[in-house]
Short mmCIF file of C-alpha atoms in Angstrom, two decimals:
data_model
loop_
_atom_site.label_atom_id
_atom_site.label_comp_id
_atom_site.label_asym_id
_atom_site.label_seq_id
_atom_site.Cartn_x
_atom_site.Cartn_y
_atom_site.Cartn_z
CA MET A 20 26.50 -8.70 -24.86
CA ARG A 21 25.07 -6.07 -22.31
CA VAL A 22 21.80 -4.44 -23.62
CA ILE A 23 19.23 -1.91 -22.50
CA LEU A 24 15.76 -1.98 -23.88
CA ALA A 25 13.42 0.95 -24.31
CA GLU A 26 9.74 0.02 -25.55
CA ASP A 27 6.57 1.09 -24.24
CA SER A 28 4.81 -1.87 -25.38
CA THR A 29 4.89 -4.22 -22.27
CA LEU A 30 4.22 -7.31 -24.60
CA LEU A 31 7.10 -6.55 -27.00
CA ARG A 32 9.53 -5.34 -24.22
CA GLU A 33 9.16 -8.45 -22.15
CA GLY A 34 9.35 -10.72 -25.19
CA LEU A 35 12.80 -9.11 -26.18
CA VAL A 36 13.90 -9.60 -22.71
CA ARG A 37 13.21 -13.32 -22.81
CA LEU A 38 14.58 -13.62 -26.57
CA LEU A 39 17.81 -11.88 -25.58
CA ALA A 40 18.17 -13.78 -22.25
CA GLU A 41 17.57 -17.14 -24.07
CA GLU A 42 20.35 -16.12 -26.59
CA GLY A 43 22.64 -15.52 -23.58
CA HIS A 44 22.91 -11.78 -23.51
CA GLU A 45 22.41 -9.73 -20.40
CA VAL A 46 19.47 -7.23 -20.18
CA LEU A 47 20.63 -4.53 -17.94
CA ALA A 48 17.45 -2.71 -17.97
CA ALA A 49 14.11 -2.79 -19.61
CA VAL A 50 12.23 0.36 -19.55
CA GLY A 51 8.94 2.11 -21.05
CA ASN A 52 10.18 5.68 -21.64
CA ALA A 53 13.01 7.80 -22.79
CA GLU A 54 13.62 9.33 -19.35
CA LEU A 55 14.13 6.06 -17.67
CA LEU A 56 16.18 4.95 -20.71
CA LEU A 57 18.65 7.81 -20.14
CA LYS A 58 18.72 7.16 -16.63
CA ALA A 59 19.61 3.48 -16.89
CA VAL A 60 22.50 4.21 -19.61
CA ALA A 61 23.89 6.85 -17.24
CA GLU A 62 24.07 4.28 -14.40
CA ASP A 63 25.69 1.57 -16.15
CA PRO A 64 26.40 2.08 -19.90
CA PRO A 65 25.51 -1.13 -22.03
CA ASP A 66 27.19 -2.33 -25.27
CA VAL A 67 24.12 -1.60 -27.09
CA VAL A 68 20.55 0.02 -26.62
CA VAL A 69 17.47 -0.92 -28.23
CA ALA A 70 15.01 1.80 -28.41
CA ASP A 71 11.56 2.51 -29.84
CA VAL A 72 11.53 5.77 -31.82
CA ARG A 73 7.99 6.72 -30.40
CA MET A 74 7.46 6.44 -26.69
CA PRO A 75 5.50 8.43 -23.72
CA PRO A 76 4.52 10.79 -23.10
CA THR A 77 3.73 12.44 -26.58
CA HIS A 78 4.62 9.09 -28.50
CA THR A 79 6.40 11.36 -31.27
CA ASP A 80 10.01 11.18 -31.19
CA GLU A 81 11.28 10.71 -27.69
CA GLY A 82 13.04 7.51 -28.39
CA LEU A 83 14.90 9.02 -31.23
CA ARG A 84 15.94 12.09 -29.42
CA ALA A 85 17.12 9.88 -26.61
CA ALA A 86 19.01 7.86 -28.90
CA LEU A 87 20.80 10.92 -30.38
CA GLU A 88 21.65 11.96 -27.05
CA ILE A 89 23.13 8.64 -26.03
CA ARG A 90 25.43 8.86 -29.36
CA GLY A 91 26.57 12.16 -28.23
CA ARG A 92 27.21 11.63 -24.61
CA TRP A 93 28.24 7.77 -24.77
CA PRO A 94 29.77 7.39 -28.26
CA GLY A 95 30.92 3.72 -27.50
CA VAL A 96 27.36 2.41 -26.88
CA GLY A 97 25.56 1.02 -30.05
CA VAL A 98 22.14 2.35 -30.74
CA LEU A 99 19.62 0.27 -32.62
CA VAL A 100 16.19 2.01 -33.19
CA LEU A 101 12.91 0.22 -33.70
CA SER A 102 10.00 1.77 -35.54
CA GLN A 103 6.45 0.62 -36.65
CA TYR A 104 6.69 2.34 -39.86
CA VAL A 105 9.60 3.90 -42.34
CA GLU A 106 9.87 7.50 -40.82
CA LYS A 107 12.26 9.08 -43.43
CA ARG A 108 12.61 12.07 -41.43
CA TYR A 109 13.83 10.20 -38.35
CA ALA A 110 15.99 7.84 -40.25
CA THR A 111 17.50 10.74 -42.09
CA GLU A 112 18.17 12.45 -38.72
CA LEU A 113 19.74 9.41 -37.30
CA LEU A 114 21.92 9.03 -40.35
CA THR A 115 23.21 12.67 -40.18
CA GLY A 116 25.83 11.64 -37.81
CA GLU A 117 28.42 9.08 -37.82
CA THR A 118 26.85 5.81 -38.39
CA GLU A 119 29.29 3.39 -36.56
CA GLY A 120 27.24 1.47 -33.96
CA VAL A 121 23.82 2.76 -35.42
CA GLY A 122 20.94 0.84 -36.71
CA TYR A 123 17.32 1.42 -37.90
CA LEU A 124 14.82 -1.59 -38.02
CA LEU A 125 11.19 -2.07 -38.56
CA LYS A 126 9.36 -3.78 -35.79
CA ASP A 127 8.16 -6.32 -38.20
CA ARG A 128 11.82 -7.31 -38.52
CA VAL A 129 12.03 -8.44 -34.82
CA VAL A 130 9.99 -11.48 -35.42
CA GLN A 131 12.75 -12.49 -37.89
CA VAL A 132 14.85 -13.50 -34.83
CA ASP A 133 18.11 -14.39 -36.93
CA GLU A 134 18.02 -11.00 -38.65
CA PHE A 135 17.28 -9.13 -35.55
CA LEU A 136 20.02 -10.78 -33.71
CA ASP A 137 22.51 -10.24 -36.57
CA ALA A 138 21.48 -6.57 -36.73
CA LEU A 139 22.08 -6.30 -32.78
CA GLU A 140 25.45 -7.72 -32.99
CA ARG A 141 26.52 -5.69 -35.94
CA VAL A 142 25.51 -2.55 -33.95
CA ALA A 143 27.16 -3.59 -30.77
CA ALA A 144 30.42 -4.45 -32.73
CA GLY A 145 30.36 -0.61 -33.88
CA ARG A 146 29.01 -1.38 -37.45
CA ALA A 147 25.82 -0.33 -39.13
CA ALA A 148 22.42 -2.00 -39.86
CA PHE A 149 19.57 -0.63 -41.55
CA ASP A 150 16.46 -2.18 -42.50
CA PRO A 151 16.00 -3.11 -46.16
CA GLU A 152 12.89 -1.32 -46.56
CA VAL A 153 14.19 1.87 -44.86
CA VAL A 154 17.04 1.67 -47.55
CA ARG A 155 14.63 1.12 -50.32
CA GLN A 156 12.63 4.17 -49.31
CA LEU A 157 15.58 6.14 -48.98
CA LEU A 158 16.94 5.28 -52.38
CA GLY A 159 13.31 6.03 -53.91
CA ARG A 160 13.31 9.61 -52.35
CA THR A 161 16.77 10.49 -54.06
CA THR A 162 16.50 13.34 -56.58
CA HIS A 163 19.90 12.18 -58.22
CA THR A 164 18.22 9.84 -60.57
CA ASP A 165 20.59 10.92 -63.27
CA LEU A 166 23.48 9.55 -61.20
CA LEU A 167 21.69 6.48 -60.07
CA ALA A 168 20.62 5.62 -63.69
CA ARG A 169 24.42 4.99 -64.39
CA LEU A 170 24.39 1.82 -62.19
CA THR A 171 23.95 -1.47 -63.68
CA VAL A 172 21.48 -3.81 -62.03
CA ARG A 173 24.10 -5.88 -60.20
CA GLU A 174 25.72 -2.53 -59.06
CA ARG A 175 22.24 -1.44 -57.45
CA ASP A 176 22.00 -4.68 -55.79
CA VAL A 177 25.39 -4.16 -54.28
CA LEU A 178 24.60 -0.64 -53.27
CA ALA A 179 21.42 -1.78 -51.53
CA GLU A 180 23.23 -4.36 -49.54
CA MET A 181 25.90 -2.02 -48.83
CA ALA A 182 23.45 0.46 -47.37
CA GLN A 183 22.07 -2.10 -45.13
CA GLY A 184 25.42 -2.41 -43.50
CA HIS A 185 26.63 -5.32 -44.80
CA THR A 186 30.34 -5.80 -45.40
CA ASN A 187 31.97 -6.96 -48.58
CA ALA A 188 32.32 -10.37 -47.48
CA ALA A 189 28.67 -10.64 -46.44
CA ILE A 190 27.36 -9.14 -49.48
CA ALA A 191 29.51 -11.64 -51.55
CA ARG A 192 27.72 -14.35 -49.59
CA ARG A 193 24.05 -12.81 -49.91
CA LEU A 194 24.38 -12.25 -53.81
CA HIS A 195 26.36 -15.31 -54.47
CA ILE A 196 29.37 -13.67 -56.00
CA SER A 197 32.90 -13.34 -55.27
CA GLN A 198 34.28 -10.80 -52.77
CA SER A 199 36.72 -9.36 -55.48
CA ALA A 200 33.43 -8.97 -57.54
CA VAL A 201 31.88 -7.18 -54.77
CA GLU A 202 35.02 -4.80 -54.44
CA LYS A 203 34.90 -4.08 -58.28
CA HIS A 204 31.25 -3.15 -58.12
CA THR A 205 31.75 -1.12 -54.97
CA ASN A 206 34.57 0.87 -56.75
CA ALA A 207 32.16 1.50 -59.86
CA ILE A 208 29.52 2.57 -57.68
CA PHE A 209 31.62 5.46 -56.10
CA ASP A 210 32.93 6.46 -59.37
CA LYS A 211 29.66 6.54 -60.94
CA LEU A 212 27.91 8.44 -58.08
CA GLU A 213 31.09 10.69 -57.91
CA LEU A 214 31.73 10.04 -54.28
CA THR A 215 35.05 10.14 -52.82
CA GLY A 216 34.43 7.81 -49.82
CA GLY A 217 37.17 7.42 -47.09
CA GLU A 218 38.46 4.23 -45.95
CA GLY A 219 36.34 2.06 -44.00
CA TYR A 220 33.08 0.32 -44.19
CA SER A 221 30.82 2.31 -42.05
CA ARG A 222 32.04 5.80 -43.84
CA ARG A 223 31.24 4.25 -47.05
CA VAL A 224 27.64 3.56 -45.95
CA LEU A 225 27.35 7.01 -44.53
CA ALA A 226 28.67 8.61 -47.65
CA VAL A 227 26.14 6.66 -49.84
CA LEU A 228 23.09 7.24 -47.63
CA ARG A 229 24.05 10.99 -47.17
CA TYR A 230 24.23 11.17 -50.77
CA LEU A 231 21.14 9.40 -51.70
CA GLY A 232 19.12 11.03 -48.82
CA SER A 233 20.05 14.34 -49.59
#
């Protein structure tokens, strides 16, 4: 996998470079601000970009704005953004567009190496990867509690896994149920939430998160 990193913390940036190299991935560039990130992507588009939401000079949303620009100019490049905290406005803004090849992880998740690498590979493959805590808080901000109240406990479990970007097969493994059971729960979720999702995993995640985040 070919990766470009954008992280203003030198310690974290160098740590990620070493981690990815040890895992056999090629780090094309590792930069400390959004301007250099866009320049690096323009020169040699990678499979995936890992970018901090907040970077110099204002440390507000430079990384997110660069991520959105990359999504617009190079739609084949996956974007995994990292954030210190769950920033709902930023997460919602990122989720407004197509979610193929998009991820949002808390930085604490990076130290859980297997989860970080799994999320990175999913984003590079054109799938989605969202931090469970981000999903939990987005679920918590919904105003459609009347519709969510229709879901069973198991359907809520499946919805949370689905919103994190997991496939039906992965959900089945994680919840220790059959894949046909996951499909049954998924259909029930869409029916109860009155969603008319299209075919495909990423569109399903987008429909659910748009609805829950509205």
